[in-house]
Amino acid sequence: MNYLFKAVLTEKGWQENVRITVDGSGTITKICPDAAGGNAEYIHGYALPGFQNAHSHAFQYAMCGLAECFSPGNTPGNFWSWRDAMYRVALAISPEQMENIAAMLYAEMLKNGYTSVAEFHYVHHDVSGKPYGNLSEMGERLVAAAERAGIRITLLPVFYCKGGFGKAANIMQRRFISASYQDYLQLFDASSVSVKYYRNASIGAAAHSLRAVEERDLIAASLLSAVYPFHLHISEQQQEIEDCIAYYGQRPVEWLYNHVEVNENFHLIHATHLNDDEVKAVASSKAHVVLCPSTEGNLGDGRFRLKDFRNRKGRWSIGSDSQIGLGYLEELRILDYAQRIHSHRRDTFVTGTSGNSGFNALEESWFGGKKAMGTPIADTFFEVGAPLDAVVFDANWPLLATASEKNRCNTLVYSAQQRHILGTMTDGKWVVKDGIHFSEEEINRLFVRSLHEINMR
Ligand SMILES: [Zn+2]
């Protein structure tokens, strides 16, 4: 199969009239810039590598908009009240409903140009808290949902033991809990089997947070980072930092770097509240931070020190987390604007050698995202031997059609909307074309049915 794109983004800028040939499995076999059409399908669009979603809790899609009503003077209206609402949803979902919610969510991600998702998955057990016969029942449903939607998935079964620093798990957390590290390893093994059922699924490891895992267990689990991407929530909320200091006498990132050999396979989710030493430690360890700007804004978390981190060559990626926002470019905008509002400057993504904000944001977040998936790190956006995963923007959109090469990425990052996406490809096939997902009707119908059953909206 041959495609001729009007233009394709490379690390060196845009190339025009690029013909990409894929084999029967969607792997790129040839890339020819300045090519003639021949027998290729012509695509009047600008192709970017498919976006990488480095942090997702699929079930939380069911609760978007459900935690915004407050009783004045009565409800705390903070992260922790949101978490109570999230626990209620987590306690309500059956495996079939989990699959239907995730399939809908993943289809929506594809419509927004995401082609890979790292699923940070912690709703493991049945509603009574008892493990399913298949320990990875829920994880397997997420893999099935990814296959139905046509997105690549890295399943991250999450190790979760406690209800807070020095606290036993509470009854609301009963679906999440592994009694010991040995129990977690059994779950991890079962999850490793589940990902074999879909050729675009892979496995990674995760611990929920310092507050949810005992010291010695976290140190043991982190050794999985020698082989797998290892994801961990950290320093999201001020309260969490105060609790960590009270319990360990150290801040979360400080504790982590004092007890664990942190390497480039670590993906620290949020890392919102870092002091100078922590910014330095994370950047120099080559660990990644996963930023989730729409969720962090929605939950009132705070602002990550991106500029300081980037000045130290810190590595980062983007996640949709609570799913309150699914637009990748919107995430980049929110991230940048929070920095601008704080600093009164407009050069968040500038480096010593490149001043092209949109390109820098796309490039850095994409490579960080690939790493979060556990994919062998690519040198280039599109390369022979890799699958053709792409999001294609409509060349008929007048703003884009008239943008110079220099301003094309900036036009996309700072002003494109979902409606400007012509389509999304995974494995060299259109999964979304002209705004329609290939399995739209069925995925929508089953999602609506499941949400009516859950009856919480
Ligand atoms: Zn999260």
mmCIF file of N, CA and C in Angstrom, residues 82-181:
data_model
loop_
_atom_site.group_PDB
_atom_site.id
_atom_site.type_symbol
_atom_site.label_atom_id
_atom_site.label_comp_id
_atom_site.label_asym_id
_atom_site.label_seq_id
_atom_site.Cartn_x
_atom_site.Cartn_y
_atom_site.Cartn_z
ATOM 1 N N TRP A 82 -12.851 15.331 45.009
ATOM 2 C CA TRP A 82 -12.905 14.716 43.674
ATOM 3 C C TRP A 82 -12.570 13.230 43.786
ATOM 4 N N ARG A 83 -11.578 12.904 44.609
ATOM 5 C CA ARG A 83 -11.162 11.513 44.735
ATOM 6 C C ARG A 83 -12.293 10.654 45.313
ATOM 7 N N ASP A 84 -13.062 11.179 46.239
ATOM 8 C CA ASP A 84 -14.202 10.419 46.777
ATOM 9 C C ASP A 84 -15.189 10.085 45.666
ATOM 10 N N ALA A 85 -15.451 11.078 44.785
ATOM 11 C CA ALA A 85 -16.367 10.842 43.655
ATOM 12 C C ALA A 85 -15.787 9.762 42.741
ATOM 13 N N MET A 86 -14.478 9.814 42.527
ATOM 14 C CA MET A 86 -13.808 8.832 41.667
ATOM 15 C C MET A 86 -13.920 7.428 42.268
ATOM 16 N N TYR A 87 -13.762 7.312 43.578
ATOM 17 C CA TYR A 87 -13.881 6.008 44.234
ATOM 18 C C TYR A 87 -15.274 5.422 44.022
ATOM 19 N N ARG A 88 -16.295 6.273 44.103
ATOM 20 C CA ARG A 88 -17.668 5.762 43.921
ATOM 21 C C ARG A 88 -17.849 5.189 42.521
ATOM 22 N N VAL A 89 -17.289 5.844 41.526
ATOM 23 C CA VAL A 89 -17.384 5.328 40.148
ATOM 24 C C VAL A 89 -16.586 4.028 40.035
ATOM 25 N N ALA A 90 -15.394 4.007 40.627
ATOM 26 C CA ALA A 90 -14.554 2.802 40.545
ATOM 27 C C ALA A 90 -15.247 1.597 41.177
ATOM 28 N N LEU A 91 -16.074 1.838 42.151
ATOM 29 C CA LEU A 91 -16.760 0.733 42.831
ATOM 30 C C LEU A 91 -17.973 0.235 42.055
ATOM 31 N N ALA A 92 -18.358 0.958 41.018
ATOM 32 C CA ALA A 92 -19.620 0.638 40.333
ATOM 33 C C ALA A 92 -19.436 -0.164 39.055
ATOM 34 N N ILE A 93 -18.208 -0.275 38.553
ATOM 35 C CA ILE A 93 -18.016 -0.728 37.166
ATOM 36 C C ILE A 93 -17.733 -2.226 37.058
ATOM 37 N N SER A 94 -18.473 -2.897 36.180
ATOM 38 C CA SER A 94 -18.234 -4.322 35.902
ATOM 39 C C SER A 94 -17.163 -4.441 34.819
ATOM 40 N N PRO A 95 -16.617 -5.639 34.625
ATOM 41 C CA PRO A 95 -15.624 -5.805 33.546
ATOM 42 C C PRO A 95 -16.174 -5.406 32.183
ATOM 43 N N GLU A 96 -17.388 -5.802 31.878
ATOM 44 C CA GLU A 96 -17.966 -5.457 30.575
ATOM 45 C C GLU A 96 -18.117 -3.940 30.430
ATOM 46 N N GLN A 97 -18.553 -3.298 31.510
ATOM 47 C CA GLN A 97 -18.690 -1.836 31.467
ATOM 48 C C GLN A 97 -17.326 -1.163 31.324
ATOM 49 N N MET A 98 -16.325 -1.709 32.004
ATOM 50 C CA MET A 98 -14.961 -1.172 31.862
ATOM 51 C C MET A 98 -14.536 -1.208 30.395
ATOM 52 N N GLU A 99 -14.799 -2.319 29.746
ATOM 53 C CA GLU A 99 -14.400 -2.459 28.340
ATOM 54 C C GLU A 99 -15.142 -1.448 27.460
ATOM 55 N N ASN A 100 -16.441 -1.303 27.702
ATOM 56 C CA ASN A 100 -17.220 -0.390 26.861
ATOM 57 C C ASN A 100 -16.826 1.073 27.072
ATOM 58 N N ILE A 101 -16.530 1.416 28.314
ATOM 59 C CA ILE A 101 -16.088 2.793 28.599
ATOM 60 C C ILE A 101 -14.725 3.043 27.937
ATOM 61 N N ALA A 102 -13.826 2.076 28.100
ATOM 62 C CA ALA A 102 -12.474 2.257 27.550
ATOM 63 C C ALA A 102 -12.502 2.300 26.019
ATOM 64 N N ALA A 103 -13.340 1.460 25.402
ATOM 65 C CA ALA A 103 -13.407 1.468 23.929
ATOM 66 C C ALA A 103 -13.866 2.839 23.426
ATOM 67 N N MET A 104 -14.857 3.405 24.096
ATOM 68 C CA MET A 104 -15.358 4.742 23.712
ATOM 69 C C MET A 104 -14.251 5.785 23.904
ATOM 70 N N LEU A 105 -13.611 5.710 25.053
ATOM 71 C CA LEU A 105 -12.538 6.665 25.346
ATOM 72 C C LEU A 105 -11.417 6.559 24.308
ATOM 73 N N TYR A 106 -11.005 5.342 23.998
ATOM 74 C CA TYR A 106 -9.883 5.169 23.075
ATOM 75 C C TYR A 106 -10.264 5.628 21.662
ATOM 76 N N ALA A 107 -11.518 5.409 21.289
ATOM 77 C CA ALA A 107 -11.969 5.922 19.985
ATOM 78 C C ALA A 107 -11.892 7.453 19.970
ATOM 79 N N GLU A 108 -12.280 8.067 21.079
ATOM 80 C CA GLU A 108 -12.194 9.535 21.176
ATOM 81 C C GLU A 108 -10.729 9.999 21.130
ATOM 82 N N MET A 109 -9.851 9.233 21.785
ATOM 83 C CA MET A 109 -8.423 9.587 21.719
ATOM 84 C C MET A 109 -7.940 9.565 20.275
ATOM 85 N N LEU A 110 -8.321 8.506 19.540
ATOM 86 C CA LEU A 110 -7.900 8.404 18.137
ATOM 87 C C LEU A 110 -8.432 9.580 17.325
ATOM 88 N N LYS A 111 -9.644 10.009 17.627
ATOM 89 C CA LYS A 111 -10.195 11.173 16.909
ATOM 90 C C LYS A 111 -9.380 12.425 17.172
ATOM 91 N N ASN A 112 -8.698 12.432 18.314
ATOM 92 C CA ASN A 112 -7.849 13.573 18.664
ATOM 93 C C ASN A 112 -6.392 13.360 18.264
ATOM 94 N N GLY A 113 -6.118 12.269 17.557
ATOM 95 C CA GLY A 113 -4.773 12.055 17.026
ATOM 96 C C GLY A 113 -3.866 11.185 17.861
ATOM 97 N N TYR A 114 -4.345 10.720 19.025
ATOM 98 C CA TYR A 114 -3.526 9.784 19.808
ATOM 99 C C TYR A 114 -3.531 8.422 19.114
ATOM 100 N N THR A 115 -2.364 7.787 19.039
ATOM 101 C CA THR A 115 -2.317 6.424 18.493
ATOM 102 C C THR A 115 -1.756 5.423 19.500
ATOM 103 N N SER A 116 -1.290 5.905 20.656
ATOM 104 C CA SER A 116 -0.790 5.026 21.722
ATOM 105 C C SER A 116 -1.257 5.556 23.059
ATOM 106 N N VAL A 117 -1.545 4.615 23.971
ATOM 107 C CA VAL A 117 -1.940 5.029 25.317
ATOM 108 C C VAL A 117 -1.249 4.149 26.352
ATOM 109 N N ALA A 118 -0.747 4.772 27.421
ATOM 110 C CA ALA A 118 -0.216 4.037 28.580
ATOM 111 C C ALA A 118 -1.321 4.040 29.635
ATOM 112 N N GLU A 119 -1.869 2.862 29.892
ATOM 113 C CA GLU A 119 -3.041 2.760 30.775
ATOM 114 C C GLU A 119 -2.598 2.389 32.186
ATOM 115 N N PHE A 120 -2.682 3.359 33.076
ATOM 116 C CA PHE A 120 -2.266 3.221 34.478
ATOM 117 C C PHE A 120 -3.465 2.635 35.218
ATOM 118 N N HIS A 121 -3.450 1.319 35.366
ATOM 119 C CA HIS A 121 -4.682 0.586 35.683
ATOM 120 C C HIS A 121 -4.660 0.022 37.108
ATOM 121 N N TYR A 122 -5.622 0.470 37.924
ATOM 122 C CA TYR A 122 -5.614 -0.022 39.314
ATOM 123 C C TYR A 122 -6.942 -0.581 39.808
ATOM 124 N N VAL A 123 -7.973 -0.667 38.964
ATOM 125 C CA VAL A 123 -9.235 -1.280 39.416
ATOM 126 C C VAL A 123 -9.155 -2.769 39.079
ATOM 127 N N HIS A 124 -8.527 -3.533 39.968
ATOM 128 C CA HIS A 124 -8.184 -4.914 39.650
ATOM 129 C C HIS A 124 -9.253 -5.932 40.038
ATOM 130 N N HIS A 125 -9.910 -5.741 41.189
ATOM 131 C CA HIS A 125 -10.735 -6.805 41.771
ATOM 132 C C HIS A 125 -12.224 -6.564 41.572
ATOM 133 N N ASP A 126 -13.026 -7.573 42.005
ATOM 134 C CA ASP A 126 -14.475 -7.400 41.866
ATOM 135 C C ASP A 126 -14.983 -6.394 42.907
ATOM 136 N N VAL A 127 -16.265 -6.084 42.865
ATOM 137 C CA VAL A 127 -16.763 -4.990 43.709
ATOM 138 C C VAL A 127 -16.661 -5.309 45.199
ATOM 139 N N SER A 128 -16.524 -6.600 45.546
ATOM 140 C CA SER A 128 -16.372 -6.936 46.964
ATOM 141 C C SER A 128 -14.907 -6.853 47.394
ATOM 142 N N GLY A 129 -14.015 -6.671 46.410
ATOM 143 C CA GLY A 129 -12.587 -6.604 46.721
ATOM 144 C C GLY A 129 -11.877 -7.930 46.527
ATOM 145 N N LYS A 130 -12.623 -8.940 46.062
ATOM 146 C CA LYS A 130 -12.038 -10.270 45.850
ATOM 147 C C LYS A 130 -11.413 -10.339 44.444
ATOM 148 N N PRO A 131 -10.231 -10.918 44.329
ATOM 149 C CA PRO A 131 -9.638 -11.033 42.984
ATOM 150 C C PRO A 131 -10.528 -11.859 42.062
ATOM 151 N N TYR A 132 -10.594 -11.488 40.795
ATOM 152 C CA TYR A 132 -11.300 -12.307 39.796
ATOM 153 C C TYR A 132 -10.518 -13.607 39.578
ATOM 154 N N GLY A 133 -11.195 -14.623 39.043
ATOM 155 C CA GLY A 133 -10.533 -15.889 38.705
ATOM 156 C C GLY A 133 -9.314 -15.625 37.839
ATOM 157 N N ASN A 134 -9.492 -14.796 36.825
ATOM 158 C CA ASN A 134 -8.355 -14.287 36.065
ATOM 159 C C ASN A 134 -7.917 -12.996 36.752
ATOM 160 N N LEU A 135 -6.742 -13.020 37.378
ATOM 161 C CA LEU A 135 -6.301 -11.846 38.153
ATOM 162 C C LEU A 135 -6.311 -10.578 37.306
ATOM 163 N N SER A 136 -6.117 -10.766 36.013
ATOM 164 C CA SER A 136 -6.043 -9.622 35.100
ATOM 165 C C SER A 136 -7.329 -9.423 34.312
ATOM 166 N N GLU A 137 -8.444 -9.860 34.859
ATOM 167 C CA GLU A 137 -9.741 -9.715 34.166
ATOM 168 C C GLU A 137 -9.963 -8.274 33.670
ATOM 169 N N MET A 138 -9.810 -7.324 34.571
ATOM 170 C CA MET A 138 -10.077 -5.927 34.191
ATOM 171 C C MET A 138 -9.028 -5.413 33.196
ATOM 172 N N GLY A 139 -7.773 -5.774 33.426
ATOM 173 C CA GLY A 139 -6.719 -5.357 32.501
ATOM 174 C C GLY A 139 -6.947 -5.938 31.112
ATOM 175 N N GLU A 140 -7.404 -7.175 31.104
ATOM 176 C CA GLU A 140 -7.671 -7.830 29.813
ATOM 177 C C GLU A 140 -8.789 -7.108 29.065
ATOM 178 N N ARG A 141 -9.756 -6.590 29.819
ATOM 179 C CA ARG A 141 -10.844 -5.814 29.196
ATOM 180 C C ARG A 141 -10.305 -4.518 28.579
ATOM 181 N N LEU A 142 -9.332 -3.939 29.223
ATOM 182 C CA LEU A 142 -8.736 -2.713 28.669
ATOM 183 C C LEU A 142 -7.982 -3.018 27.378
ATOM 184 N N VAL A 143 -7.304 -4.155 27.374
ATOM 185 C CA VAL A 143 -6.604 -4.572 26.150
ATOM 186 C C VAL A 143 -7.627 -4.836 25.036
ATOM 187 N N ALA A 144 -8.720 -5.505 25.387
ATOM 188 C CA ALA A 144 -9.771 -5.783 24.394
ATOM 189 C C ALA A 144 -10.362 -4.478 23.856
ATOM 190 N N ALA A 145 -10.536 -3.512 24.748
ATOM 191 C CA ALA A 145 -11.080 -2.209 24.325
ATOM 192 C C ALA A 145 -10.132 -1.520 23.354
ATOM 193 N N ALA A 146 -8.826 -1.607 23.655
ATOM 194 C CA ALA A 146 -7.837 -0.990 22.767
ATOM 195 C C ALA A 146 -7.880 -1.637 21.392
ATOM 196 N N GLU A 147 -8.050 -2.948 21.374
ATOM 197 C CA GLU A 147 -8.121 -3.646 20.087
ATOM 198 C C GLU A 147 -9.384 -3.242 19.319
ATOM 199 N N ARG A 148 -10.506 -3.158 20.030
ATOM 200 C CA ARG A 148 -11.753 -2.744 19.361
ATOM 201 C C ARG A 148 -11.621 -1.343 18.769
ATOM 202 N N ALA A 149 -10.928 -0.476 19.490
ATOM 203 C CA ALA A 149 -10.813 0.910 19.016
ATOM 204 C C ALA A 149 -9.684 1.079 17.995
ATOM 205 N N GLY A 150 -8.663 0.196 18.062
ATOM 206 C CA GLY A 150 -7.544 0.298 17.119
ATOM 207 C C GLY A 150 -6.423 1.196 17.600
ATOM 208 N N ILE A 151 -6.253 1.266 18.932
ATOM 209 C CA ILE A 151 -5.148 2.079 19.483
ATOM 210 C C ILE A 151 -4.103 1.139 20.060
ATOM 211 N N ARG A 152 -2.869 1.585 20.082
ATOM 212 C CA ARG A 152 -1.791 0.824 20.713
ATOM 213 C C ARG A 152 -1.874 1.047 22.224
ATOM 214 N N ILE A 153 -1.682 -0.003 23.021
ATOM 215 C CA ILE A 153 -1.804 0.162 24.477
ATOM 216 C C ILE A 153 -0.590 -0.419 25.195
ATOM 217 N N THR A 154 -0.108 0.305 26.196
ATOM 218 C CA THR A 154 0.848 -0.248 27.155
ATOM 219 C C THR A 154 0.084 -0.378 28.471
ATOM 220 N N LEU A 155 -0.181 -1.609 28.861
ATOM 221 C CA LEU A 155 -0.937 -1.847 30.093
ATOM 222 C C LEU A 155 0.012 -1.768 31.282
ATOM 223 N N LEU A 156 -0.343 -0.929 32.239
ATOM 224 C CA LEU A 156 0.489 -0.736 33.433
ATOM 225 C C LEU A 156 -0.309 -1.176 34.655
ATOM 226 N N PRO A 157 -0.255 -2.468 35.019
ATOM 227 C CA PRO A 157 -0.949 -2.888 36.234
ATOM 228 C C PRO A 157 -0.299 -2.197 37.426
ATOM 229 N N VAL A 158 -1.131 -1.596 38.263
ATOM 230 C CA VAL A 158 -0.615 -0.726 39.315
ATOM 231 C C VAL A 158 -0.566 -1.447 40.660
ATOM 232 N N PHE A 159 0.561 -1.296 41.313
ATOM 233 C CA PHE A 159 0.766 -1.831 42.666
ATOM 234 C C PHE A 159 0.210 -0.810 43.661
ATOM 235 N N TYR A 160 -0.733 -1.267 44.490
ATOM 236 C CA TYR A 160 -1.468 -0.354 45.379
ATOM 237 C C TYR A 160 -1.752 -1.127 46.657
ATOM 238 N N CYS A 161 -1.289 -0.656 47.801
ATOM 239 C CA CYS A 161 -1.435 -1.424 49.064
ATOM 240 C C CYS A 161 -2.147 -0.680 50.171
ATOM 241 N N LYS A 162 -1.947 0.625 50.238
ATOM 242 C CA LYS A 162 -2.288 1.337 51.470
ATOM 243 C C LYS A 162 -3.241 2.498 51.207
ATOM 244 N N GLY A 163 -3.807 3.000 52.291
ATOM 245 C CA GLY A 163 -4.754 4.111 52.198
ATOM 246 C C GLY A 163 -4.095 5.461 52.424
ATOM 247 N N GLY A 164 -2.797 5.471 52.600
ATOM 248 C CA GLY A 164 -2.078 6.721 52.848
ATOM 249 C C GLY A 164 -0.822 6.383 53.627
ATOM 250 N N PHE A 165 0.019 7.379 53.878
ATOM 251 C CA PHE A 165 1.268 7.125 54.613
ATOM 252 C C PHE A 165 0.951 6.526 55.990
ATOM 253 N N GLY A 166 1.403 5.292 56.194
ATOM 254 C CA GLY A 166 1.199 4.637 57.489
ATOM 255 C C GLY A 166 -0.237 4.222 57.757
ATOM 256 N N LYS A 167 -1.069 4.222 56.727
ATOM 257 C CA LYS A 167 -2.481 3.892 56.930
ATOM 258 C C LYS A 167 -2.864 2.655 56.124
ATOM 259 N N ALA A 168 -3.682 1.794 56.742
ATOM 260 C CA ALA A 168 -4.208 0.647 55.996
ATOM 261 C C ALA A 168 -5.151 1.157 54.902
ATOM 262 N N ALA A 169 -5.328 0.323 53.877
ATOM 263 C CA ALA A 169 -6.264 0.689 52.807
ATOM 264 C C ALA A 169 -7.662 0.850 53.393
ATOM 265 N N ASN A 170 -8.436 1.780 52.855
ATOM 266 C CA ASN A 170 -9.811 1.921 53.341
ATOM 267 C C ASN A 170 -10.760 1.137 52.437
ATOM 268 N N ILE A 171 -11.967 0.980 52.901
ATOM 269 C CA ILE A 171 -12.945 0.106 52.250
ATOM 270 C C ILE A 171 -13.248 0.552 50.807
ATOM 271 N N MET A 172 -13.135 1.865 50.560
ATOM 272 C CA MET A 172 -13.418 2.395 49.215
ATOM 273 C C MET A 172 -12.332 1.984 48.206
ATOM 274 N N GLN A 173 -11.185 1.550 48.727
ATOM 275 C CA GLN A 173 -10.061 1.207 47.836
ATOM 276 C C GLN A 173 -9.950 -0.291 47.595
ATOM 277 N N ARG A 174 -10.986 -1.045 47.995
ATOM 278 C CA ARG A 174 -10.844 -2.508 48.020
ATOM 279 C C ARG A 174 -10.612 -3.148 46.653
ATOM 280 N N ARG A 175 -10.988 -2.475 45.588
ATOM 281 C CA ARG A 175 -10.770 -3.070 44.257
ATOM 282 C C ARG A 175 -9.325 -2.899 43.780
ATOM 283 N N PHE A 176 -8.551 -2.082 44.480
ATOM 284 C CA PHE A 176 -7.219 -1.706 43.985
ATOM 285 C C PHE A 176 -6.081 -2.516 44.605
ATOM 286 N N ILE A 177 -6.355 -3.207 45.708
ATOM 287 C CA ILE A 177 -5.309 -3.585 46.660
ATOM 288 C C ILE A 177 -4.600 -4.916 46.363
ATOM 289 N N SER A 178 -3.270 -4.879 46.371
ATOM 290 C CA SER A 178 -2.460 -6.094 46.428
ATOM 291 C C SER A 178 -1.981 -6.223 47.868
ATOM 292 N N ALA A 179 -2.142 -7.419 48.447
ATOM 293 C CA ALA A 179 -1.807 -7.576 49.869
ATOM 294 C C ALA A 179 -0.297 -7.515 50.096
ATOM 295 N N SER A 180 0.468 -7.876 49.094
ATOM 296 C CA SER A 180 1.929 -7.910 49.256
ATOM 297 C C SER A 180 2.575 -7.723 47.887
ATOM 298 N N TYR A 181 3.875 -7.588 47.895
ATOM 299 C CA TYR A 181 4.589 -7.475 46.615
ATOM 300 C C TYR A 181 4.472 -8.775 45.821
#
